[in-house]
mmCIF file of C-alpha atoms in Angstrom:
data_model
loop_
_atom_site.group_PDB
_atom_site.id
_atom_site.type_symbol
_atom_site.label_atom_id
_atom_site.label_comp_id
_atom_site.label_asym_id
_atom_site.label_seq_id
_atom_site.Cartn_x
_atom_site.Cartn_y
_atom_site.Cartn_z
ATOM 1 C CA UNK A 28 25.314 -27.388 -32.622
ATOM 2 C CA UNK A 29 27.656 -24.708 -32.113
ATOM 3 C CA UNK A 30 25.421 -21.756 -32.739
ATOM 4 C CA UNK A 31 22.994 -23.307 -30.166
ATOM 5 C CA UNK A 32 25.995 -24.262 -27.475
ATOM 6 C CA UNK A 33 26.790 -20.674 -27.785
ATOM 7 C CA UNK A 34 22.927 -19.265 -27.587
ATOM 8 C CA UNK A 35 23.570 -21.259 -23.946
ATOM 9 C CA UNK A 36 26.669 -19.810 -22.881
ATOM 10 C CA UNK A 37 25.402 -16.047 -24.255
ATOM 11 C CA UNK A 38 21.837 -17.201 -22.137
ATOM 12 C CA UNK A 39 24.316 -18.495 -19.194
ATOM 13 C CA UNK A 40 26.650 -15.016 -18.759
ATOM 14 C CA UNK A 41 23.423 -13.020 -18.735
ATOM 15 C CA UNK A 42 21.870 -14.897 -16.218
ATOM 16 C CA UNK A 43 25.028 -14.513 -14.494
ATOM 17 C CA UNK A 44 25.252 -11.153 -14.934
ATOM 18 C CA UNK A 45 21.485 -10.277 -13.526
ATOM 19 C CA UNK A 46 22.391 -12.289 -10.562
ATOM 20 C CA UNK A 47 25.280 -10.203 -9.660
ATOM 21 C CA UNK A 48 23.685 -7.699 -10.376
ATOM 22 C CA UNK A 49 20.542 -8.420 -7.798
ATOM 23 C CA UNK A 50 23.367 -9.290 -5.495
ATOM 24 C CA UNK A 51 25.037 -5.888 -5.288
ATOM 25 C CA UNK A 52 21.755 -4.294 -5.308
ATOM 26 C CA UNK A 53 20.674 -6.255 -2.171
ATOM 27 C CA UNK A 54 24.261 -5.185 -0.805
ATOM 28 C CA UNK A 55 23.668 -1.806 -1.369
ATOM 29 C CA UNK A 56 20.203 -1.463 0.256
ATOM 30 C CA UNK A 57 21.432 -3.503 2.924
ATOM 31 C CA UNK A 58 24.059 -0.852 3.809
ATOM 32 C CA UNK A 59 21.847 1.844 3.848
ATOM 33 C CA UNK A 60 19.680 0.019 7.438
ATOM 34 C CA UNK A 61 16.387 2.480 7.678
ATOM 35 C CA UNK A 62 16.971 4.359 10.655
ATOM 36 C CA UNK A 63 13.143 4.372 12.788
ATOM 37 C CA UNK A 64 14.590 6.817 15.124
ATOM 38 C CA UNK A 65 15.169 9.256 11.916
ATOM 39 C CA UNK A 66 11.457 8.054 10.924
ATOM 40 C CA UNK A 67 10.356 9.083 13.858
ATOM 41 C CA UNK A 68 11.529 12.584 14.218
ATOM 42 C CA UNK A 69 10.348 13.198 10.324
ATOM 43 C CA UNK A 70 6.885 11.639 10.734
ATOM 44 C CA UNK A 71 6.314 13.923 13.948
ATOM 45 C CA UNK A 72 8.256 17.020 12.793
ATOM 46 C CA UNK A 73 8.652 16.913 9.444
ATOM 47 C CA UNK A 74 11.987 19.416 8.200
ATOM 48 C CA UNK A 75 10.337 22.989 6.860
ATOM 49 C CA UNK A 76 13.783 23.656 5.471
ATOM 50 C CA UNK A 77 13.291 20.992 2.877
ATOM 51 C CA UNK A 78 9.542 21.837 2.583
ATOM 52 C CA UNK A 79 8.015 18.411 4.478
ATOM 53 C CA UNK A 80 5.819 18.172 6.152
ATOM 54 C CA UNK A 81 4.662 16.634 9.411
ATOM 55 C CA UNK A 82 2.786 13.018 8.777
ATOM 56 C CA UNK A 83 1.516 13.182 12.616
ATOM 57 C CA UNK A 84 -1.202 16.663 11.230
ATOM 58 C CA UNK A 85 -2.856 14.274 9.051
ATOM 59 C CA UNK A 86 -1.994 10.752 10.263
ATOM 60 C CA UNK A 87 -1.913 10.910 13.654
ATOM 61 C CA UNK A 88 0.588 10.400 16.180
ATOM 62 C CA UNK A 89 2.456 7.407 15.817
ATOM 63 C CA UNK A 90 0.199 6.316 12.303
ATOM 64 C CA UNK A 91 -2.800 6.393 14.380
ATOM 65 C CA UNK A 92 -5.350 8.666 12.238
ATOM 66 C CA UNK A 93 -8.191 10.010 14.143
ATOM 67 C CA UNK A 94 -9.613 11.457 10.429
ATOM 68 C CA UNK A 95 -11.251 7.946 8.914
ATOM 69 C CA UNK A 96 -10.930 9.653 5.477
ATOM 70 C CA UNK A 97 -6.979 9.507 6.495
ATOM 71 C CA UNK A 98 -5.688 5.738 6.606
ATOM 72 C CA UNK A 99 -4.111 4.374 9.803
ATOM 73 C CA UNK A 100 -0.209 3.772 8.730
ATOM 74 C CA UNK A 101 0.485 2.341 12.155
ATOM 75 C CA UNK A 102 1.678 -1.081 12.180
ATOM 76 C CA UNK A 103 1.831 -1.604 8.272
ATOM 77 C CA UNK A 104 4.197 -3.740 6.444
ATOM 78 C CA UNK A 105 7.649 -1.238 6.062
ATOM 79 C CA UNK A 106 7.762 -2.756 1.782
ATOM 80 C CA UNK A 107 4.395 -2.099 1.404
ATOM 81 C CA UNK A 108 4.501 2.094 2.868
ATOM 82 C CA UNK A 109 7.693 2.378 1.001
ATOM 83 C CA UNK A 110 6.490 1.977 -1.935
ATOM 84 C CA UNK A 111 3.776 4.163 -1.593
ATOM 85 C CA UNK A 112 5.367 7.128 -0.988
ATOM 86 C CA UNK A 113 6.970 6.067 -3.647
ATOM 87 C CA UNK A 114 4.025 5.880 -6.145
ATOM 88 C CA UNK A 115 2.594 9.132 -4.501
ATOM 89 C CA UNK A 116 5.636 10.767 -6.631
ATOM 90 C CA UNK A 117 5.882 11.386 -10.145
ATOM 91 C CA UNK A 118 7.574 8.686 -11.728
ATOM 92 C CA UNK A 119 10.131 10.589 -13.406
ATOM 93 C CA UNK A 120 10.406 14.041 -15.406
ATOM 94 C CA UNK A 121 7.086 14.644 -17.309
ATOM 95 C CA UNK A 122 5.338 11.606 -15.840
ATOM 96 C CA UNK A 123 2.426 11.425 -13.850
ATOM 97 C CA UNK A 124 2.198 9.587 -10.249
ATOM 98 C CA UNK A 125 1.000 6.288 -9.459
ATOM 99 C CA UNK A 126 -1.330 6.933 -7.065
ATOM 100 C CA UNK A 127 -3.313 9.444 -7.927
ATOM 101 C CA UNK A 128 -6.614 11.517 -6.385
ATOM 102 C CA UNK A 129 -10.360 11.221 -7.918
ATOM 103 C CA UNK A 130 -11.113 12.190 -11.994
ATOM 104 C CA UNK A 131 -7.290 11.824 -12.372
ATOM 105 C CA UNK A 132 -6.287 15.161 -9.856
ATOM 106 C CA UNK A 133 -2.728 15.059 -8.363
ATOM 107 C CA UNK A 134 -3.250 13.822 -4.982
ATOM 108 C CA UNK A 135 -2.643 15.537 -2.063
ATOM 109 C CA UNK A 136 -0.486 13.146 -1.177
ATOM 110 C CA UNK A 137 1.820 13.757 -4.044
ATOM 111 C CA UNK A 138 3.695 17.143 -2.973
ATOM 112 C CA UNK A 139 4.510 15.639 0.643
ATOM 113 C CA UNK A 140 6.210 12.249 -0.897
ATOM 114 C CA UNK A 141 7.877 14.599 -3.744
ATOM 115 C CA UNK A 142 9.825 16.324 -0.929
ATOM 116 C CA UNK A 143 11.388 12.710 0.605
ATOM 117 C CA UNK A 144 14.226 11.433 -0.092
ATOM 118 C CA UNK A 145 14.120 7.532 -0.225
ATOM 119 C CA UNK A 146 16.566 7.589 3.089
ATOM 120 C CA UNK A 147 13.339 9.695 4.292
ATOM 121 C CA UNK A 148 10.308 7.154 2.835
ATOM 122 C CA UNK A 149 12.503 4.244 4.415
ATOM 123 C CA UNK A 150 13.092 5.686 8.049
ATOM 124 C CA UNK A 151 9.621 6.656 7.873
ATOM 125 C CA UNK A 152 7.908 3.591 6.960
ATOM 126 C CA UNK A 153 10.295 1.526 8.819
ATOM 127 C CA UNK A 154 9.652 3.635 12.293
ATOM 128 C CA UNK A 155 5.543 2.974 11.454
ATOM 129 C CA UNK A 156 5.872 -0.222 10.989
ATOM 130 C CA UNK A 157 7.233 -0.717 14.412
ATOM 131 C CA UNK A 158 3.838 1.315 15.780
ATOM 132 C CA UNK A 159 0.987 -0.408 17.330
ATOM 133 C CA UNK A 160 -2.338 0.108 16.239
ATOM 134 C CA UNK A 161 -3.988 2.083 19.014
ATOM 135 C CA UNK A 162 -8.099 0.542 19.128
ATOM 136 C CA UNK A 163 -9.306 3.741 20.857
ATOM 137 C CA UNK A 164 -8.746 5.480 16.830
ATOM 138 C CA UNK A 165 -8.869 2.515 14.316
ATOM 139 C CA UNK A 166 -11.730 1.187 12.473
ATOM 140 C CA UNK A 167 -14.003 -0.730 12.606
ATOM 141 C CA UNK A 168 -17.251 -2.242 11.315
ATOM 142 C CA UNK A 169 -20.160 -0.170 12.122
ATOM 143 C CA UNK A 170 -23.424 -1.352 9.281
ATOM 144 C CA UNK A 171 -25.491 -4.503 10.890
ATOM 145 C CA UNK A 172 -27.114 -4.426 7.535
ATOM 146 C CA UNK A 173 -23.944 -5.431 5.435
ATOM 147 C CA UNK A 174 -22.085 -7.694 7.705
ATOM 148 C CA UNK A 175 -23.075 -10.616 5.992
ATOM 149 C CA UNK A 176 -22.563 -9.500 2.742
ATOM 150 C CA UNK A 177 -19.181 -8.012 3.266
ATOM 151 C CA UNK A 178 -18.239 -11.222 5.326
ATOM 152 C CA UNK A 179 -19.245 -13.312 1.902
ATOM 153 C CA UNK A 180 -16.924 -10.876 -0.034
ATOM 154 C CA UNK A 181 -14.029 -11.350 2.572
ATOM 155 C CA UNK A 182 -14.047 -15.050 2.865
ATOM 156 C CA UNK A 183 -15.298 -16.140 -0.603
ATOM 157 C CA UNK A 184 -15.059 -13.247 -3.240
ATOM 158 C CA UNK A 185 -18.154 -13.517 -5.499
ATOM 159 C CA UNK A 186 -17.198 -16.612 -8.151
ATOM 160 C CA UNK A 187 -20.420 -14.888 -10.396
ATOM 161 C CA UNK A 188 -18.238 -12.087 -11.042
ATOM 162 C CA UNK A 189 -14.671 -13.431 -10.615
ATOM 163 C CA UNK A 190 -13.803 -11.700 -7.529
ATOM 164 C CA UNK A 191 -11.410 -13.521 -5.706
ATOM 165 C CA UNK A 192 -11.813 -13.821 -1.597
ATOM 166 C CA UNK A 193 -10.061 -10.759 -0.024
ATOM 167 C CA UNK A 194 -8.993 -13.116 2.500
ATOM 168 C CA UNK A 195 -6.963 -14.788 0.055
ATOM 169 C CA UNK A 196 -4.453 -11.913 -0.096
ATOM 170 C CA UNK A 197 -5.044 -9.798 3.002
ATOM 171 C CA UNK A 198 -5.368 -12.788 5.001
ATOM 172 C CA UNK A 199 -8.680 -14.404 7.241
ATOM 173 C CA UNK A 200 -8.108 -11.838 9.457
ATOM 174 C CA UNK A 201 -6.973 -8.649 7.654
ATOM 175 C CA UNK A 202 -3.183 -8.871 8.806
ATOM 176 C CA UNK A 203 -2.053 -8.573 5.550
ATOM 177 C CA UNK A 204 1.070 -10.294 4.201
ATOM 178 C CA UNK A 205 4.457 -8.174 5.019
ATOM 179 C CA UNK A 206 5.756 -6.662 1.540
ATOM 180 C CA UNK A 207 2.543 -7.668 -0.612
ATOM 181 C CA UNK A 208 -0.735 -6.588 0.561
ATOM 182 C CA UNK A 209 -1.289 -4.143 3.821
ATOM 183 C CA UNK A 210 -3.257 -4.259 6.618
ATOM 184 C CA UNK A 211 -6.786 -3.726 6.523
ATOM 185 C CA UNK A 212 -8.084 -4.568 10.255
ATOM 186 C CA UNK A 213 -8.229 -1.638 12.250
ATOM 187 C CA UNK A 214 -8.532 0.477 9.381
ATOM 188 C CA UNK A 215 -10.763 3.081 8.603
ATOM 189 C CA UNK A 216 -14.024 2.057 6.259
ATOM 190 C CA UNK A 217 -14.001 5.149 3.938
ATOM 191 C CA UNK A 218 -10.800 4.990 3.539
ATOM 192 C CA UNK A 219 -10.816 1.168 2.189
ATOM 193 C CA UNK A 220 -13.955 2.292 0.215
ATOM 194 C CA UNK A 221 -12.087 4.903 -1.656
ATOM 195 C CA UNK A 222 -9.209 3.306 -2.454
ATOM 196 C CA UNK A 223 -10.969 0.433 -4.220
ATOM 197 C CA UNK A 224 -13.222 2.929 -6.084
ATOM 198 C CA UNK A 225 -9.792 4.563 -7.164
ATOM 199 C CA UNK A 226 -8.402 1.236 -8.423
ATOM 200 C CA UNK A 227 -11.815 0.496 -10.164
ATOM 201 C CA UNK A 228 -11.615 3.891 -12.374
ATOM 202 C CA UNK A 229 -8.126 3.801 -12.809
ATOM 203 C CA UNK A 230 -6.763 6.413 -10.706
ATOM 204 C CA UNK A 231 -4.725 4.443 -8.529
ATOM 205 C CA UNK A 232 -2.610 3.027 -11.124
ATOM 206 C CA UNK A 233 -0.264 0.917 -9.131
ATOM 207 C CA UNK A 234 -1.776 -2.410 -8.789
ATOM 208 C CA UNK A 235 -3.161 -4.093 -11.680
ATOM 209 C CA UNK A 236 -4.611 -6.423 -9.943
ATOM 210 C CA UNK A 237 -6.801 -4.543 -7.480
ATOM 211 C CA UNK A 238 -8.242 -2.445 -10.511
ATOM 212 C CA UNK A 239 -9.403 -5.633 -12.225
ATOM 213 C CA UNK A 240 -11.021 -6.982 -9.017
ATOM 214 C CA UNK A 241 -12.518 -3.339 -8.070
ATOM 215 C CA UNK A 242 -13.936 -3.140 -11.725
ATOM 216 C CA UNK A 243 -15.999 -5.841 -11.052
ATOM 217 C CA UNK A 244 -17.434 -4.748 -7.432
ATOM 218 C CA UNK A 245 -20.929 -2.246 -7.542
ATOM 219 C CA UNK A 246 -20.973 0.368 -4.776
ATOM 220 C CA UNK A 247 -22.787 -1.728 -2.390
ATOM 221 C CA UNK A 248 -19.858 -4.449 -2.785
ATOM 222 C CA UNK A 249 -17.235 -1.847 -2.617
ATOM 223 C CA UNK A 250 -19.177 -0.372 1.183
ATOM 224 C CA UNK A 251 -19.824 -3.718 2.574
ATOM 225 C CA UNK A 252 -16.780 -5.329 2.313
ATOM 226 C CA UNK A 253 -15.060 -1.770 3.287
ATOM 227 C CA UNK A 254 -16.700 -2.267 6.317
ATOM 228 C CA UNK A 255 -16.498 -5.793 6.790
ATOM 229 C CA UNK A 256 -12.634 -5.473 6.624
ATOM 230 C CA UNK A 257 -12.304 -2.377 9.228
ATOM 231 C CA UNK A 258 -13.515 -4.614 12.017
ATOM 232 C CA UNK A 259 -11.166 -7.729 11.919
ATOM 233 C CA UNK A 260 -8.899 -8.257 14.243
#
């Protein structure tokens, strides 16, 4: 009886313990408030003296990429970008990225989020986040012929395979849900095409869950859905 009312107090201080932890953890990252105005002159600028960057030559100004191989960042969850440029960096000395290009190659991404500091990826994604998605340069759906396929993907996955609705996650119409799963109306088709071939080989290493659903999706799936998603709104 003892050893297990002290198994409860050992089980109760740890518990404890994590919890204050958390705590001062949330009270340190609520100290340091992302600054959009800092994002903002980064993003457009970049700083040459520290080797970054600016995110405006290949995303556009104010996240609004006119290159549909280059995703729209404009209006996306501030978690959600964080963490990217995040997983865009190695992942400590000797270990590889997250995210990474086709075959495995370092992707091209990786030396731009390398070069931020996390003040940097927070003022950044914060200051995007607060962008509007501009519908003279987003996506949108643009193949008659696999509307009605990708519209079955969206709304109810494909139960033969054990795809799940997209809908489910990225909502009915492609707002996303803030911290957990980004935007995909507006955005650009190839771009949502080659991310989801990335998760299904593997390269893009930083969702588990996407590369199990992408593993089960052909090509065709992968394009009609791709475009399917790009023209919600």
């Amino acid at each position: 009886m003892k050893r297990m009312l002290s198994s409860f107090v050992v089980a109760g201080v740890l518990a404890l313990g994590s919890s204050v932890a958390s705590l001062a953890y949330a009270a340190d990252i609520a100290v340091a408030k992302p600054d959009a105005a800092k994002g903002e002159q980064l993003y457009a600028n970049g700083d040459m003296a520290r080797g970054v960057l600016a995110c405006a030559s290949c995303h556009g100004a104010a996240g609004n990429s006119t290159i549909p191989i280059n995703p729209n960042l404009s209006h996306q969850p501030h978690e959600y970008l964080a963490k990217q440029l995040v997983d865009f960096a190695p992942q400590g000395e000797g270990k590889e990225p997250k995210r990474k290009g086709p075959d495995g190659a370092p992707s091209v991404m990786t030396a731009f989020a390398s070069a931020l500091t996390e003040e940097d990826r927070q003022n950044i994604a914060l200051y995007l986040a607060q962008q509007a998605l501009d519908p003279k340069t987003a996506g949108t759906a643009s193949n008659e012929g696999t509307m009605e396929r990708g519209q079955h993907i969206w709304r109810g996955g494909l139960p033969e395979r054990h795809v799940p609705a997209c809908a489910g996650c990225h909502s009915p119409n492609g707002a996303g849900i803030p911290g957990s799963y980004p935007r995909l109306s507006g955005q650009h088709p190839a771009y949502i095409a080659e991310q989801l071939k990335l998760f299904r080989s593997g390269d893009r290493g930083n969702n588990v869950i996407m590369q199990e659903i992408a593993d089960r999706m052909s090509d065709g799936d992968i394009a009609a859905v791709a475009d399917y998603a790009a023209g919600l709104r």
